[in-house]
């Protein structure tokens, strides 16, 4: 083989790992609402969906556990731009939604991000009673819906309020999501690129904030 081709291949192969982004931190409040096994698997499902988009996540469980009244010390941190807080609420919520120009309909809401203009806050809420109702007593469905809803709302934190396709479709919960193959409920190619840009930019701002605070 031509040595220059070998060198190029070597470069390509060694370049890939260094392009991986550091993880974003996700602070999860949900252990008092969601059964432990379901929460762990849902977290893994959300992490998988984000990893498929090139975004690694580092998770912290922030609800006080039965053995301790205190949340993990790691949860007592400033909410930097790359950090996300996911609150899982026991209650349910409905509100009027308009999907693709149709008349507004009253829809159950699986999760919610608070957005103004083109940006969304770093804290999101998931409504577990809606997950429970749609899951129809199946743990596999609970995991799928909860993990998907968490990934969707983290998508809003990073991408803004707009919907697109795949996991960022506006009405994915309404479209037999539970029957879709796991590899279909992912971020679109366009969203993947934007997610990685956002993570890179936000981690850069985090560093500026941290070095500013240290001065
Ligand atoms: Zn949405």
mmCIF file of C-alpha atoms and ligand atoms in Angstrom:
data_model
loop_
_atom_site.group_PDB
_atom_site.id
_atom_site.type_symbol
_atom_site.label_atom_id
_atom_site.label_comp_id
_atom_site.label_asym_id
_atom_site.label_seq_id
_atom_site.Cartn_x
_atom_site.Cartn_y
_atom_site.Cartn_z
ATOM 1 C CA UNK A 1 0.000 0.000 0.000
ATOM 2 C CA UNK A 2 1.115 3.515 -0.707
ATOM 3 C CA UNK A 3 2.721 4.842 2.540
ATOM 4 C CA UNK A 4 0.982 8.210 2.237
ATOM 5 C CA UNK A 5 -2.409 6.468 2.285
ATOM 6 C CA UNK A 6 -1.378 4.533 5.390
ATOM 7 C CA UNK A 7 -0.349 7.760 7.106
ATOM 8 C CA UNK A 8 -3.644 9.364 6.200
ATOM 9 C CA UNK A 9 -5.573 6.378 7.560
ATOM 10 C CA UNK A 10 -3.543 6.549 10.759
ATOM 11 C CA UNK A 11 -4.382 10.227 11.123
ATOM 12 C CA UNK A 12 -8.071 9.663 10.537
ATOM 13 C CA UNK A 13 -8.174 6.809 13.023
ATOM 14 C CA UNK A 14 -6.297 8.676 15.729
ATOM 15 C CA UNK A 15 -8.270 11.897 15.134
ATOM 16 C CA UNK A 16 -11.681 10.393 15.892
ATOM 17 C CA UNK A 17 -11.388 9.871 19.693
ATOM 18 C CA UNK A 18 -9.904 13.333 20.296
ATOM 19 C CA UNK A 19 -12.998 14.885 18.690
ATOM 20 C CA UNK A 20 -15.266 13.346 21.321
ATOM 21 C CA UNK A 21 -16.767 16.069 23.478
ATOM 22 C CA UNK A 22 -16.540 16.006 27.262
ATOM 23 C CA UNK A 23 -19.842 14.975 28.874
ATOM 24 C CA UNK A 24 -22.531 17.426 29.903
ATOM 25 C CA UNK A 25 -23.793 17.018 33.451
ATOM 26 C CA UNK A 26 -27.427 16.121 34.107
ATOM 27 C CA UNK A 27 -28.878 16.538 37.608
ATOM 28 C CA UNK A 28 -31.845 14.220 37.984
ATOM 29 C CA UNK A 29 -34.554 14.655 40.622
ATOM 30 C CA UNK A 30 -36.784 11.638 40.393
ATOM 31 C CA UNK A 31 -36.025 8.842 42.847
ATOM 32 C CA UNK A 32 -38.919 9.765 45.120
ATOM 33 C CA UNK A 33 -41.364 9.490 42.190
ATOM 34 C CA UNK A 34 -40.071 6.758 39.868
ATOM 35 C CA UNK A 35 -39.307 3.140 40.881
ATOM 36 C CA UNK A 36 -35.505 2.768 41.141
ATOM 37 C CA UNK A 37 -35.096 0.151 38.395
ATOM 38 C CA UNK A 38 -37.205 2.135 35.924
ATOM 39 C CA UNK A 39 -35.323 5.351 36.694
ATOM 40 C CA UNK A 40 -31.907 3.754 36.140
ATOM 41 C CA UNK A 41 -32.951 2.205 32.817
ATOM 42 C CA UNK A 42 -34.726 5.375 31.642
ATOM 43 C CA UNK A 43 -31.572 7.333 32.395
ATOM 44 C CA UNK A 44 -29.581 4.804 30.353
ATOM 45 C CA UNK A 45 -32.103 5.112 27.505
ATOM 46 C CA UNK A 46 -31.851 8.932 27.500
ATOM 47 C CA UNK A 47 -28.044 8.665 27.640
ATOM 48 C CA UNK A 48 -28.094 6.217 24.710
ATOM 49 C CA UNK A 49 -30.237 8.533 22.555
ATOM 50 C CA UNK A 50 -27.934 11.476 23.298
ATOM 51 C CA UNK A 51 -24.785 9.367 22.764
ATOM 52 C CA UNK A 52 -26.071 8.377 19.307
ATOM 53 C CA UNK A 53 -26.064 12.140 18.613
ATOM 54 C CA UNK A 54 -22.461 12.492 19.829
ATOM 55 C CA UNK A 55 -23.393 13.934 23.226
ATOM 56 C CA UNK A 56 -22.091 12.131 26.310
ATOM 57 C CA UNK A 57 -23.830 12.686 29.629
ATOM 58 C CA UNK A 58 -22.773 12.369 33.249
ATOM 59 C CA UNK A 59 -25.716 11.855 35.608
ATOM 60 C CA UNK A 60 -26.235 12.789 39.239
ATOM 61 C CA UNK A 61 -29.198 11.575 41.275
ATOM 62 C CA UNK A 62 -30.285 14.581 43.289
ATOM 63 C CA UNK A 63 -33.369 13.513 45.230
ATOM 64 C CA UNK A 64 -32.587 12.641 48.844
ATOM 65 C CA UNK A 65 -32.499 8.836 49.117
ATOM 66 C CA UNK A 66 -34.253 6.850 51.842
ATOM 67 C CA UNK A 67 -31.013 6.471 53.757
ATOM 68 C CA UNK A 68 -30.089 10.144 53.677
ATOM 69 C CA UNK A 69 -31.990 13.399 53.837
ATOM 70 C CA UNK A 70 -29.307 15.158 51.833
ATOM 71 C CA UNK A 71 -28.943 15.212 48.051
ATOM 72 C CA UNK A 72 -25.598 14.244 46.559
ATOM 73 C CA UNK A 73 -23.028 17.004 47.218
ATOM 74 C CA UNK A 74 -22.364 17.088 43.477
ATOM 75 C CA UNK A 75 -25.903 18.472 43.041
ATOM 76 C CA UNK A 76 -25.081 21.638 44.996
ATOM 77 C CA UNK A 77 -23.375 23.321 42.079
ATOM 78 C CA UNK A 78 -23.937 26.416 39.981
ATOM 79 C CA UNK A 79 -26.116 25.852 36.934
ATOM 80 C CA UNK A 80 -23.541 26.480 34.202
ATOM 81 C CA UNK A 81 -24.728 26.683 30.560
ATOM 82 C CA UNK A 82 -23.889 23.030 29.808
ATOM 83 C CA UNK A 83 -25.632 21.667 32.902
ATOM 84 C CA UNK A 84 -29.226 20.424 32.838
ATOM 85 C CA UNK A 85 -31.640 19.817 35.718
ATOM 86 C CA UNK A 86 -34.365 17.207 35.085
ATOM 87 C CA UNK A 87 -37.236 17.264 37.584
ATOM 88 C CA UNK A 88 -39.608 14.294 37.455
ATOM 89 C CA UNK A 89 -42.925 15.398 38.922
ATOM 90 C CA UNK A 90 -45.488 12.923 40.216
ATOM 91 C CA UNK A 91 -48.364 14.950 38.772
ATOM 92 C CA UNK A 92 -49.794 15.226 35.277
ATOM 93 C CA UNK A 93 -50.371 18.144 32.975
ATOM 94 C CA UNK A 94 -52.429 18.970 29.910
ATOM 95 C CA UNK A 95 -52.365 22.038 27.775
ATOM 96 C CA UNK A 96 -53.536 23.270 24.400
ATOM 97 C CA UNK A 97 -51.122 22.442 21.591
ATOM 98 C CA UNK A 98 -51.239 23.211 17.899
ATOM 99 C CA UNK A 99 -49.525 20.610 15.747
ATOM 100 C CA UNK A 100 -48.640 21.440 12.132
ATOM 101 C CA UNK A 101 -51.243 24.159 11.619
ATOM 102 C CA UNK A 102 -54.171 22.176 13.002
ATOM 103 C CA UNK A 103 -56.672 23.672 15.455
ATOM 104 C CA UNK A 104 -55.417 23.655 19.040
ATOM 105 C CA UNK A 105 -56.184 20.409 20.832
ATOM 106 C CA UNK A 106 -55.944 19.580 24.490
ATOM 107 C CA UNK A 107 -52.949 17.285 24.858
ATOM 108 C CA UNK A 108 -51.334 15.513 27.722
ATOM 109 C CA UNK A 109 -47.812 16.702 28.243
ATOM 110 C CA UNK A 110 -45.065 14.178 28.932
ATOM 111 C CA UNK A 111 -42.456 16.810 29.577
ATOM 112 C CA UNK A 112 -41.882 20.513 29.415
ATOM 113 C CA UNK A 113 -39.042 22.968 28.929
ATOM 114 C CA UNK A 114 -39.466 26.683 29.659
ATOM 115 C CA UNK A 115 -38.419 28.702 26.652
ATOM 116 C CA UNK A 116 -38.446 32.325 25.645
ATOM 117 C CA UNK A 117 -37.496 33.479 22.172
ATOM 118 C CA UNK A 118 -35.021 31.018 20.743
ATOM 119 C CA UNK A 119 -33.602 29.701 23.998
ATOM 120 C CA UNK A 120 -34.825 27.417 26.758
ATOM 121 C CA UNK A 121 -33.941 27.323 30.445
ATOM 122 C CA UNK A 122 -31.623 24.594 31.724
ATOM 123 C CA UNK A 123 -34.264 23.004 33.917
ATOM 124 C CA UNK A 124 -37.004 20.772 32.518
ATOM 125 C CA UNK A 125 -39.922 18.853 34.010
ATOM 126 C CA UNK A 126 -41.260 15.399 33.163
ATOM 127 C CA UNK A 127 -44.809 14.474 34.239
ATOM 128 C CA UNK A 128 -44.663 10.927 35.519
ATOM 129 C CA UNK A 129 -48.428 10.357 35.837
ATOM 130 C CA UNK A 130 -48.723 10.733 32.070
ATOM 131 C CA UNK A 131 -45.826 8.309 31.570
ATOM 132 C CA UNK A 132 -47.578 5.874 33.915
ATOM 133 C CA UNK A 133 -50.890 6.105 32.082
ATOM 134 C CA UNK A 134 -49.344 5.567 28.652
ATOM 135 C CA UNK A 135 -47.063 2.782 29.892
ATOM 136 C CA UNK A 136 -50.039 0.602 30.823
ATOM 137 C CA UNK A 137 -48.215 -1.131 33.656
ATOM 138 C CA UNK A 138 -45.297 -2.217 31.476
ATOM 139 C CA UNK A 139 -41.839 -1.391 32.831
ATOM 140 C CA UNK A 140 -40.368 -1.590 29.316
ATOM 141 C CA UNK A 141 -42.841 1.088 28.162
ATOM 142 C CA UNK A 142 -42.133 3.222 31.235
ATOM 143 C CA UNK A 143 -38.411 3.103 30.434
ATOM 144 C CA UNK A 144 -38.986 3.910 26.762
ATOM 145 C CA UNK A 145 -41.347 6.829 27.400
ATOM 146 C CA UNK A 146 -39.435 8.289 30.316
ATOM 147 C CA UNK A 147 -36.034 7.950 28.624
ATOM 148 C CA UNK A 148 -37.375 9.418 25.387
ATOM 149 C CA UNK A 149 -39.081 12.310 27.180
ATOM 150 C CA UNK A 150 -35.877 13.138 29.094
ATOM 151 C CA UNK A 151 -33.814 13.091 25.867
ATOM 152 C CA UNK A 152 -36.449 15.262 24.091
ATOM 153 C CA UNK A 153 -36.449 17.901 26.849
ATOM 154 C CA UNK A 154 -32.620 17.942 27.071
ATOM 155 C CA UNK A 155 -32.818 18.448 23.301
ATOM 156 C CA UNK A 156 -34.885 21.612 23.912
ATOM 157 C CA UNK A 157 -32.363 22.905 26.470
ATOM 158 C CA UNK A 158 -29.589 22.591 23.899
ATOM 159 C CA UNK A 159 -31.454 23.326 20.659
ATOM 160 C CA UNK A 160 -34.219 25.733 21.670
ATOM 161 C CA UNK A 161 -38.004 25.481 21.427
ATOM 162 C CA UNK A 162 -38.324 24.355 17.783
ATOM 163 C CA UNK A 163 -39.428 20.824 16.934
ATOM 164 C CA UNK A 164 -38.145 18.767 14.012
ATOM 165 C CA UNK A 165 -38.195 15.029 13.379
ATOM 166 C CA UNK A 166 -37.219 11.862 15.229
ATOM 167 C CA UNK A 167 -36.974 12.336 18.984
ATOM 168 C CA UNK A 168 -37.557 16.099 18.505
ATOM 169 C CA UNK A 169 -40.914 15.665 16.733
ATOM 170 C CA UNK A 170 -43.615 17.738 18.464
ATOM 171 C CA UNK A 171 -46.040 14.865 18.729
ATOM 172 C CA UNK A 172 -43.783 11.859 19.094
ATOM 173 C CA UNK A 173 -45.709 10.600 22.076
ATOM 174 C CA UNK A 174 -48.836 10.535 19.926
ATOM 175 C CA UNK A 175 -47.330 8.545 17.064
ATOM 176 C CA UNK A 176 -47.175 5.035 18.455
ATOM 177 C CA UNK A 177 -43.727 5.808 19.731
ATOM 178 C CA UNK A 178 -43.742 2.598 21.688
ATOM 179 C CA UNK A 179 -43.947 0.583 18.498
ATOM 180 C CA UNK A 180 -41.137 2.445 16.732
ATOM 181 C CA UNK A 181 -37.812 0.592 16.575
ATOM 182 C CA UNK A 182 -35.302 2.057 19.051
ATOM 183 C CA UNK A 183 -33.052 3.269 16.238
ATOM 184 C CA UNK A 184 -35.864 5.362 14.730
ATOM 185 C CA UNK A 185 -36.441 7.491 17.798
ATOM 186 C CA UNK A 186 -33.200 9.431 17.635
ATOM 187 C CA UNK A 187 -32.040 12.964 16.866
ATOM 188 C CA UNK A 188 -32.075 13.819 13.163
ATOM 189 C CA UNK A 189 -28.750 14.315 11.355
ATOM 190 C CA UNK A 190 -29.258 18.106 11.327
ATOM 191 C CA UNK A 191 -30.066 18.164 15.051
ATOM 192 C CA UNK A 192 -27.028 15.990 15.823
ATOM 193 C CA UNK A 193 -24.714 18.585 14.308
ATOM 194 C CA UNK A 194 -26.430 21.443 16.142
ATOM 195 C CA UNK A 195 -26.356 19.529 19.438
ATOM 196 C CA UNK A 196 -22.611 18.985 19.198
ATOM 197 C CA UNK A 197 -22.037 22.648 18.311
ATOM 198 C CA UNK A 198 -24.123 23.712 21.286
ATOM 199 C CA UNK A 199 -22.326 21.398 23.696
ATOM 200 C CA UNK A 200 -18.938 22.612 22.462
ATOM 201 C CA UNK A 201 -19.984 26.268 22.766
ATOM 202 C CA UNK A 202 -21.576 25.832 26.183
ATOM 203 C CA UNK A 203 -18.616 23.931 27.632
ATOM 204 C CA UNK A 204 -16.457 26.824 26.404
ATOM 205 C CA UNK A 205 -18.682 29.344 28.213
ATOM 206 C CA UNK A 206 -18.566 27.155 31.358
ATOM 207 C CA UNK A 207 -14.784 27.418 31.337
ATOM 208 C CA UNK A 208 -14.945 31.196 30.958
ATOM 209 C CA UNK A 209 -17.390 31.424 33.886
ATOM 210 C CA UNK A 210 -15.190 29.123 35.992
ATOM 211 C CA UNK A 211 -11.981 31.054 35.234
ATOM 212 C CA UNK A 212 -13.807 34.371 35.844
ATOM 213 C CA UNK A 213 -15.019 33.107 39.234
ATOM 214 C CA UNK A 214 -11.482 32.005 40.143
ATOM 215 C CA UNK A 215 -10.002 35.441 39.539
HETATM 216 ZN ZN1 LIG B 1 -41.018 19.428 22.662
#
